[in-house]
Amino acid sequence: MNAFGAEHGGTEFDGTKRGGTELDGARERRVRSAGVELCVAELGDPADPTVVLLHGYPDSKEVWAPVAQRLQERFHVVLYDVRGCGRSTAPSPLRGGFTLEKLTGDFLAVVDAVSPDAPVHLVGHDWGSVQGWEFTTVRRTEGRVASFTSISGPSLDHFGHWIKERAARPTPRRAAQLLGQGARSWYVYALHTPVLPEAAWRGPLGRRWPDVLERSEKVPKGPYPTASLPTDAAHGAWLYRDNVRERTRRPRPDAYAHAPVQLITPTGDAFLSARLYDGLERWAPGLVRRTVRAGHWVPRTRPGQLADWITEFVGRQADGPSAVPVRRPLPGTGKARPERYAQRFAGRLVLVTGAASGIGQATAFAFAEAGARIVAVDRDAEGAARTAELARLLGAPGAWAECVDVSDEAAMEKLAARTAEAHGVVDVLVNNAGIGVAGPFLDTPPEAWRKTLDVNLWGVLHGCRLFGRQMAERGEGGHIVNTASAAAFQPSRTLSAYSTSKAAVLMLSECLRAELGDRDIGVTAVCPGIVATGITSATLFTGVPEEEQRRLRERTTRLYGRRDYPPERVADAILRAVHDDLPVVPVTPEAHGLRLLARFAPRLRRAVARAEPRL
Amino acid sequence: MKTGASPHVTQDLAGFREVQRLAYACAEAVAAQLVPGMTERDAARLQREWLRRRGVRDWFHLPFAWFGDRTAFTGFRVPTQFFPSGRRLAPGMPFVLDLAPVYRGFTADVGYSGCLGPDPLHARMLDDLLDHRDLVLRGVRERRPLRTVYEDVDRLMMRQGYANRHRAYPFGVIAHKVGRVRDRRWSPRVLGFGTQALKGLASDALHGHREGWSPLWSPYRFSDHPPTPGLWAVEPHLGFRGTGVKFEELLVVTDSRDPEESAFWLDDDLPHVRRRRAGGREAQRDGQKGTGR
């Protein structure tokens, strides 16, 4: 291999690049390594633990800019352009210059320069992650990697074993997995054709790439991708040609990680199937899994979320495992679902209104169990504090109580500002607070109407408006859950105010879903049905004397108690709805039934509405 | 067995207290022997053997043991799920032992909650559980209908953020009456329950049906009557997402007009009460500090 063919390649774009526009305040240096010169950028205080961010294909280090900005407060952040990319030089000849062995040499050269004394925390995306797996599993780098966060890039060795195992014993499921990943890897075969990919990148594909990213992945336009993209992509084709066939055909049998690994899987990745990471614990014991609902380019679309997870994981290695709240064994042994929620919601911020009791409280607990941070909001300060306390005991890394009346606009505005200031933007908002009102329309005074709409509708409106705007402005997606009711499908002569408010919530949710979908913010309307909560003991029965009112409350509370549908199951449905981004979720069998009735038997529905319940 | 509404019960209190202490001693001894890997059946067998060695020959019911999320009765639908299973104990797991020996003709029915290793949540739940001990006693002394006291307990559990798990018991009972059982050489059992004790309960139920009271303290209409004199084994059971805690001990109800004498706990020197006296709340607060929040 040539030792001094370094001048060729990446530097030609120095003049045209808007270098530094994105990595504000970065200190740049150049590091020589086996025939190339690497462009290394550093941010933050070198005395802090070092985090090395490795970019993928066809990117340059600028892909990490938004993540790096967030990490520099706490870490010494190091980024470098992989050989042949950005402002690093390319090897000559290109063939054979991009093997993982050489890339390992580059990594060691950079690490020796930026953190000679301490091992570094490694984060890789796409090809950066493929390289990261190599650095975390080969003997040469032992003691130099303190932890590794892998995003959208498997180890080629593990991938090779994965293919072999499935090809050797192709059960229908395994064959489907193999074919599925085979189809997603179309670009890998394409990149193995000679010359054509380079021509495409330097030609039309390179020009249109930013549009492609914006349209397919909602990657915001801006200084990324950099102007060096066509050359980066053309050079990078050799990453595939030099390694993929070789490694997948003859995977190393001993590719075991020698550092703790965190795996972040975007569930909407068009190039990598989530199945690829099945059984990864074999190679990386103690693996921490996280999932995020996003496409492939998460460093651009979910920088805040990545930064949080990286910070948490790196912090855990630095402070020792004792600093981490002990995860309680999840109830329902052998069920995969709670683990799925933990992967998705760990560390996320969840705000629940009406959290002092019933469905709101159960929801706060379910999220706490999955490791989310909780803001418990309720008019009942004592109850909210109680929920926050138990949420912490359940394993929430943080839980706070807020005493706010959701119908109070000014108070809600203050709550939104206070929450953003203290804990950041809310990732999941559960607008659950609501009151029960029952009685015929003619007996319902305007005051009762006003109160019902103020809490049940305006409360939800304020929540959606204030927190929804924060989510949209942050641009990293999110989810809003509004608790409607089965009464939203089913008219009733005795629930006019309540049903009206809940039907409005249902419609609001569906409209909002249409609007916010573009920004990756999901909206769910949950319609529980008859659930044993405190709502019945506070329901306002209009048009009856005080004594009768008490009797009716007791009676309905008993009826609901006998029905005995626990709020925990509604909470479970809410977590599932957020996880799978469902639009309308009826929970109890009667809610499902009423929904079907509303759809397919409207006349029957009207007949049911006329029936007077005997209480 | 005649639990009867008669005041002569008080003469037997020493006997009941003795067997209740014996049962709690058994629970504590077995809890100290529990190690990871043991099954619920192992724990139940240990209790049975411990009591047999001390002369117990008859049972109100055979000892139960529940581990892990079975302490909160998650997913319990049919009565057979109450019986000890092959669930194995793991570090950090909560457990509940429930045993009801009959000794020299006196019955006890006790429940004991523990945890294999420190757990701040479990400690917190034990503290909160004791509030129900006070609440039940207050309600009974005020001669409130048993169904109302039940609903008070239910409401407090809800306010505490927990689920009422004794709702999963047969008839959703929070308590049942116990009384003297005639010593027989041969004491057969049906589904883990001693026939002598069941016979007593059945005769109480019959009397009660005629007189308008019930030996089962439940949320239903048949418990809509003031407390009836006798011995009640009270067993409030809290459940919270995979963790459950309960105690069970005897409450003495008399027909005295003096509130203090009208109802009192048979014994105040029991593990869960001692725990509070030893400053359970402080201990639990220290425990919280250790969880690194």
PDB file of C-alpha atoms in Angstrom, chain B residues 123-290:
ATOM      1  CA  ALA B 123     -41.087  -1.103  52.762  1.00  0.00           C
ATOM      2  CA  ARG B 124     -43.307   1.785  51.780  1.00  0.00           C
ATOM      3  CA  MET B 125     -46.222  -0.529  51.120  1.00  0.00           C
ATOM      4  CA  LEU B 126     -45.817  -2.216  54.503  1.00  0.00           C
ATOM      5  CA  ASP B 127     -45.984   1.190  56.161  1.00  0.00           C
ATOM      6  CA  ASP B 128     -49.084   2.157  54.231  1.00  0.00           C
ATOM      7  CA  LEU B 129     -50.679  -1.182  55.040  1.00  0.00           C
ATOM      8  CA  LEU B 130     -50.569  -0.412  58.742  1.00  0.00           C
ATOM      9  CA  ASP B 131     -52.829   2.603  58.180  1.00  0.00           C
ATOM     10  CA  HIS B 132     -55.517   0.074  57.337  1.00  0.00           C
ATOM     11  CA  ARG B 133     -54.994  -1.662  60.658  1.00  0.00           C
ATOM     12  CA  ASP B 134     -55.936   1.571  62.396  1.00  0.00           C
ATOM     13  CA  LEU B 135     -58.752   2.331  59.975  1.00  0.00           C
ATOM     14  CA  VAL B 136     -60.429  -1.051  60.425  1.00  0.00           C
ATOM     15  CA  LEU B 137     -60.241  -0.842  64.206  1.00  0.00           C
ATOM     16  CA  ARG B 138     -61.679   2.681  64.191  1.00  0.00           C
ATOM     17  CA  GLY B 139     -64.545   1.672  61.917  1.00  0.00           C
ATOM     18  CA  VAL B 140     -65.445  -1.364  63.987  1.00  0.00           C
ATOM     19  CA  ARG B 141     -65.326   0.568  67.262  1.00  0.00           C
ATOM     20  CA  GLU B 142     -67.698   3.110  65.737  1.00  0.00           C
ATOM     21  CA  ARG B 143     -70.026   0.201  64.951  1.00  0.00           C
ATOM     22  CA  ARG B 144     -70.225   1.177  61.320  1.00  0.00           C
ATOM     23  CA  PRO B 145     -71.714  -1.449  59.029  1.00  0.00           C
ATOM     24  CA  LEU B 146     -68.998  -3.844  57.924  1.00  0.00           C
ATOM     25  CA  ARG B 147     -69.719  -3.142  54.297  1.00  0.00           C
ATOM     26  CA  THR B 148     -69.067   0.561  54.907  1.00  0.00           C
ATOM     27  CA  VAL B 149     -65.811  -0.147  56.703  1.00  0.00           C
ATOM     28  CA  TYR B 150     -64.861  -2.313  53.742  1.00  0.00           C
ATOM     29  CA  GLU B 151     -65.581   0.574  51.407  1.00  0.00           C
ATOM     30  CA  ASP B 152     -63.487   2.903  53.586  1.00  0.00           C
ATOM     31  CA  VAL B 153     -60.569   0.511  53.289  1.00  0.00           C
ATOM     32  CA  ASP B 154     -61.148   0.319  49.544  1.00  0.00           C
ATOM     33  CA  ARG B 155     -61.135   4.104  49.253  1.00  0.00           C
ATOM     34  CA  LEU B 156     -57.989   4.508  51.328  1.00  0.00           C
ATOM     35  CA  MET B 157     -56.196   1.946  49.166  1.00  0.00           C
ATOM     36  CA  MET B 158     -57.249   3.834  46.078  1.00  0.00           C
ATOM     37  CA  ARG B 159     -56.096   7.113  47.574  1.00  0.00           C
ATOM     38  CA  GLN B 160     -52.777   5.506  48.459  1.00  0.00           C
ATOM     39  CA  GLY B 161     -52.444   4.510  44.818  1.00  0.00           C
ATOM     40  CA  TYR B 162     -52.784   0.778  45.390  1.00  0.00           C
ATOM     41  CA  ALA B 163     -55.225  -1.851  44.250  1.00  0.00           C
ATOM     42  CA  ASN B 164     -57.395  -3.810  46.618  1.00  0.00           C
ATOM     43  CA  ARG B 165     -56.237  -7.404  46.140  1.00  0.00           C
ATOM     44  CA  HIS B 166     -58.413  -9.102  48.731  1.00  0.00           C
ATOM     45  CA  ARG B 167     -61.107  -8.451  46.157  1.00  0.00           C
ATOM     46  CA  ALA B 168     -59.656 -11.525  44.462  1.00  0.00           C
ATOM     47  CA  TYR B 169     -60.340 -13.667  47.561  1.00  0.00           C
ATOM     48  CA  PRO B 170     -63.402 -15.911  47.641  1.00  0.00           C
ATOM     49  CA  PHE B 171     -66.405 -13.540  47.944  1.00  0.00           C
ATOM     50  CA  GLY B 172     -63.926 -10.659  47.952  1.00  0.00           C
ATOM     51  CA  VAL B 173     -63.648 -10.944  51.709  1.00  0.00           C
ATOM     52  CA  ILE B 174     -61.419  -8.764  53.828  1.00  0.00           C
ATOM     53  CA  ALA B 175     -62.085 -10.885  56.913  1.00  0.00           C
ATOM     54  CA  HIS B 176     -63.812 -14.008  58.120  1.00  0.00           C
ATOM     55  CA  LYS B 177     -64.789 -15.328  61.487  1.00  0.00           C
ATOM     56  CA  VAL B 178     -62.751 -17.950  63.313  1.00  0.00           C
ATOM     57  CA  GLY B 179     -63.503 -19.834  66.448  1.00  0.00           C
ATOM     58  CA  ARG B 180     -62.831 -22.910  68.508  1.00  0.00           C
ATOM     59  CA  VAL B 181     -62.561 -26.222  66.774  1.00  0.00           C
ATOM     60  CA  ARG B 182     -63.137 -29.508  68.508  1.00  0.00           C
ATOM     61  CA  ASP B 183     -59.952 -31.570  68.724  1.00  0.00           C
ATOM     62  CA  ARG B 184     -60.366 -34.749  66.706  1.00  0.00           C
ATOM     63  CA  ARG B 185     -57.919 -37.536  66.170  1.00  0.00           C
ATOM     64  CA  TRP B 186     -58.640 -37.510  62.476  1.00  0.00           C
ATOM     65  CA  SER B 187     -59.118 -34.186  60.722  1.00  0.00           C
ATOM     66  CA  PRO B 188     -59.689 -34.500  57.001  1.00  0.00           C
ATOM     67  CA  ARG B 189     -59.310 -31.591  54.597  1.00  0.00           C
ATOM     68  CA  VAL B 190     -61.136 -30.440  51.502  1.00  0.00           C
ATOM     69  CA  LEU B 191     -59.173 -28.409  48.974  1.00  0.00           C
ATOM     70  CA  GLY B 192     -56.664 -27.410  51.616  1.00  0.00           C
ATOM     71  CA  PHE B 193     -59.296 -26.338  54.146  1.00  0.00           C
ATOM     72  CA  GLY B 194     -59.870 -28.204  57.385  1.00  0.00           C
ATOM     73  CA  THR B 195     -63.355 -29.743  57.471  1.00  0.00           C
ATOM     74  CA  GLN B 196     -63.833 -28.951  61.163  1.00  0.00           C
ATOM     75  CA  ALA B 197     -63.191 -25.275  60.588  1.00  0.00           C
ATOM     76  CA  LEU B 198     -65.328 -25.243  57.439  1.00  0.00           C
ATOM     77  CA  LYS B 199     -68.132 -26.849  59.375  1.00  0.00           C
ATOM     78  CA  GLY B 200     -67.948 -24.076  61.937  1.00  0.00           C
ATOM     79  CA  LEU B 201     -67.986 -21.438  59.236  1.00  0.00           C
ATOM     80  CA  ALA B 202     -70.961 -23.108  57.571  1.00  0.00           C
ATOM     81  CA  SER B 203     -72.941 -23.227  60.793  1.00  0.00           C
ATOM     82  CA  ASP B 204     -72.103 -19.558  61.403  1.00  0.00           C
ATOM     83  CA  ALA B 205     -73.291 -18.779  57.910  1.00  0.00           C
ATOM     84  CA  LEU B 206     -76.536 -20.596  58.610  1.00  0.00           C
ATOM     85  CA  HIS B 207     -77.109 -18.791  61.896  1.00  0.00           C
ATOM     86  CA  GLY B 208     -76.100 -15.552  60.336  1.00  0.00           C
ATOM     87  CA  HIS B 209     -78.469 -16.021  57.467  1.00  0.00           C
ATOM     88  CA  ARG B 210     -81.348 -16.367  59.909  1.00  0.00           C
ATOM     89  CA  GLU B 211     -80.219 -13.488  62.107  1.00  0.00           C
ATOM     90  CA  GLY B 212     -79.112 -11.134  59.354  1.00  0.00           C
ATOM     91  CA  TRP B 213     -75.338 -11.248  59.604  1.00  0.00           C
ATOM     92  CA  SER B 214     -72.550 -13.087  57.842  1.00  0.00           C
ATOM     93  CA  PRO B 215     -69.284 -14.686  58.972  1.00  0.00           C
ATOM     94  CA  LEU B 216     -67.705 -13.341  55.779  1.00  0.00           C
ATOM     95  CA  TRP B 217     -66.814  -9.659  55.673  1.00  0.00           C
ATOM     96  CA  SER B 218     -67.273  -8.690  52.048  1.00  0.00           C
ATOM     97  CA  PRO B 219     -68.253  -5.742  49.859  1.00  0.00           C
ATOM     98  CA  TYR B 220     -71.698  -7.284  49.272  1.00  0.00           C
ATOM     99  CA  ARG B 221     -75.068  -6.639  50.785  1.00  0.00           C
ATOM    100  CA  PHE B 222     -74.848  -9.594  53.162  1.00  0.00           C
ATOM    101  CA  SER B 223     -72.142  -7.661  55.042  1.00  0.00           C
ATOM    102  CA  ASP B 224     -74.400  -4.640  55.498  1.00  0.00           C
ATOM    103  CA  HIS B 225     -74.682  -5.103  59.244  1.00  0.00           C
ATOM    104  CA  PRO B 226     -72.859  -3.792  62.335  1.00  0.00           C
ATOM    105  CA  PRO B 227     -69.852  -5.805  63.547  1.00  0.00           C
ATOM    106  CA  THR B 228     -70.888  -9.053  65.220  1.00  0.00           C
ATOM    107  CA  PRO B 229     -69.060 -10.140  68.381  1.00  0.00           C
ATOM    108  CA  GLY B 230     -66.485 -12.832  67.923  1.00  0.00           C
ATOM    109  CA  LEU B 231     -63.033 -13.246  66.463  1.00  0.00           C
ATOM    110  CA  TRP B 232     -62.406 -11.938  62.976  1.00  0.00           C
ATOM    111  CA  ALA B 233     -59.314 -12.804  60.973  1.00  0.00           C
ATOM    112  CA  VAL B 234     -58.783  -9.518  59.145  1.00  0.00           C
ATOM    113  CA  GLU B 235     -56.610  -9.594  56.058  1.00  0.00           C
ATOM    114  CA  PRO B 236     -56.309  -6.370  54.053  1.00  0.00           C
ATOM    115  CA  HIS B 237     -54.164  -7.021  51.000  1.00  0.00           C
ATOM    116  CA  LEU B 238     -52.509  -4.272  48.971  1.00  0.00           C
ATOM    117  CA  GLY B 239     -51.393  -4.813  45.419  1.00  0.00           C
ATOM    118  CA  PHE B 240     -49.221  -2.547  43.366  1.00  0.00           C
ATOM    119  CA  ARG B 241     -47.929  -3.559  39.964  1.00  0.00           C
ATOM    120  CA  GLY B 242     -46.410  -6.918  40.735  1.00  0.00           C
ATOM    121  CA  THR B 243     -45.866  -6.404  44.460  1.00  0.00           C
ATOM    122  CA  GLY B 244     -48.385  -7.352  47.104  1.00  0.00           C
ATOM    123  CA  VAL B 245     -48.353  -7.049  50.879  1.00  0.00           C
ATOM    124  CA  LYS B 246     -50.822  -8.224  53.461  1.00  0.00           C
ATOM    125  CA  PHE B 247     -51.077  -8.939  57.113  1.00  0.00           C
ATOM    126  CA  GLU B 248     -53.666 -11.138  58.724  1.00  0.00           C
ATOM    127  CA  GLU B 249     -54.431 -11.181  62.414  1.00  0.00           C
ATOM    128  CA  LEU B 250     -57.321 -11.630  64.784  1.00  0.00           C
ATOM    129  CA  LEU B 251     -59.599  -8.782  65.719  1.00  0.00           C
ATOM    130  CA  VAL B 252     -61.695  -9.297  68.831  1.00  0.00           C
ATOM    131  CA  VAL B 253     -65.164  -7.821  68.667  1.00  0.00           C
ATOM    132  CA  THR B 254     -67.317  -7.814  71.791  1.00  0.00           C
ATOM    133  CA  ASP B 255     -70.713  -6.379  72.629  1.00  0.00           C
ATOM    134  CA  SER B 256     -69.282  -4.048  75.256  1.00  0.00           C
ATOM    135  CA  ARG B 257     -70.489  -0.453  75.182  1.00  0.00           C
ATOM    136  CA  ASP B 258     -67.057   0.912  75.958  1.00  0.00           C
ATOM    137  CA  PRO B 259     -65.389   1.686  72.608  1.00  0.00           C
ATOM    138  CA  GLU B 260     -61.973   0.459  73.788  1.00  0.00           C
ATOM    139  CA  GLU B 261     -63.420  -2.858  74.843  1.00  0.00           C
ATOM    140  CA  SER B 262     -65.868  -3.184  71.977  1.00  0.00           C
ATOM    141  CA  ALA B 263     -63.073  -4.072  69.577  1.00  0.00           C
ATOM    142  CA  PHE B 264     -59.319  -4.586  69.866  1.00  0.00           C
ATOM    143  CA  TRP B 265     -56.566  -6.468  68.171  1.00  0.00           C
ATOM    144  CA  LEU B 266     -55.897  -9.749  69.905  1.00  0.00           C
ATOM    145  CA  ASP B 267     -52.181  -9.087  70.085  1.00  0.00           C
ATOM    146  CA  ASP B 268     -50.105  -5.967  69.486  1.00  0.00           C
ATOM    147  CA  ASP B 269     -46.779  -7.748  69.627  1.00  0.00           C
ATOM    148  CA  LEU B 270     -46.659  -8.956  66.038  1.00  0.00           C
ATOM    149  CA  PRO B 271     -43.898  -8.546  63.413  1.00  0.00           C
ATOM    150  CA  HIS B 272     -45.648  -5.871  61.339  1.00  0.00           C
ATOM    151  CA  VAL B 273     -46.583  -3.834  64.398  1.00  0.00           C
ATOM    152  CA  ARG B 274     -43.112  -4.155  65.873  1.00  0.00           C
ATOM    153  CA  ARG B 275     -41.742  -2.944  62.555  1.00  0.00           C
ATOM    154  CA  ARG B 276     -43.647   0.304  62.895  1.00  0.00           C
ATOM    155  CA  ARG B 277     -42.529   0.730  66.445  1.00  0.00           C
ATOM    156  CA  ALA B 278     -38.942   0.257  65.309  1.00  0.00           C
ATOM    157  CA  GLY B 279     -39.419   3.319  63.094  1.00  0.00           C
ATOM    158  CA  GLY B 280     -40.400   1.713  59.820  1.00  0.00           C
ATOM    159  CA  ARG B 281     -40.933   5.040  58.157  1.00  0.00           C
ATOM    160  CA  GLU B 282     -37.448   6.292  58.946  1.00  0.00           C
ATOM    161  CA  ALA B 283     -35.905   3.048  57.778  1.00  0.00           C
ATOM    162  CA  GLN B 284     -37.836   3.267  54.578  1.00  0.00           C
ATOM    163  CA  ARG B 285     -36.804   6.873  53.974  1.00  0.00           C
ATOM    164  CA  ASP B 286     -33.171   5.868  54.335  1.00  0.00           C
ATOM    165  CA  GLY B 287     -33.814   3.095  51.884  1.00  0.00           C
ATOM    166  CA  GLN B 288     -35.040   5.610  49.337  1.00  0.00           C
ATOM    167  CA  LYS B 289     -31.815   7.525  49.534  1.00  0.00           C
ATOM    168  CA  GLY B 290     -30.005   4.431  48.386  1.00  0.00           C
TER     169      GLY B 290
END
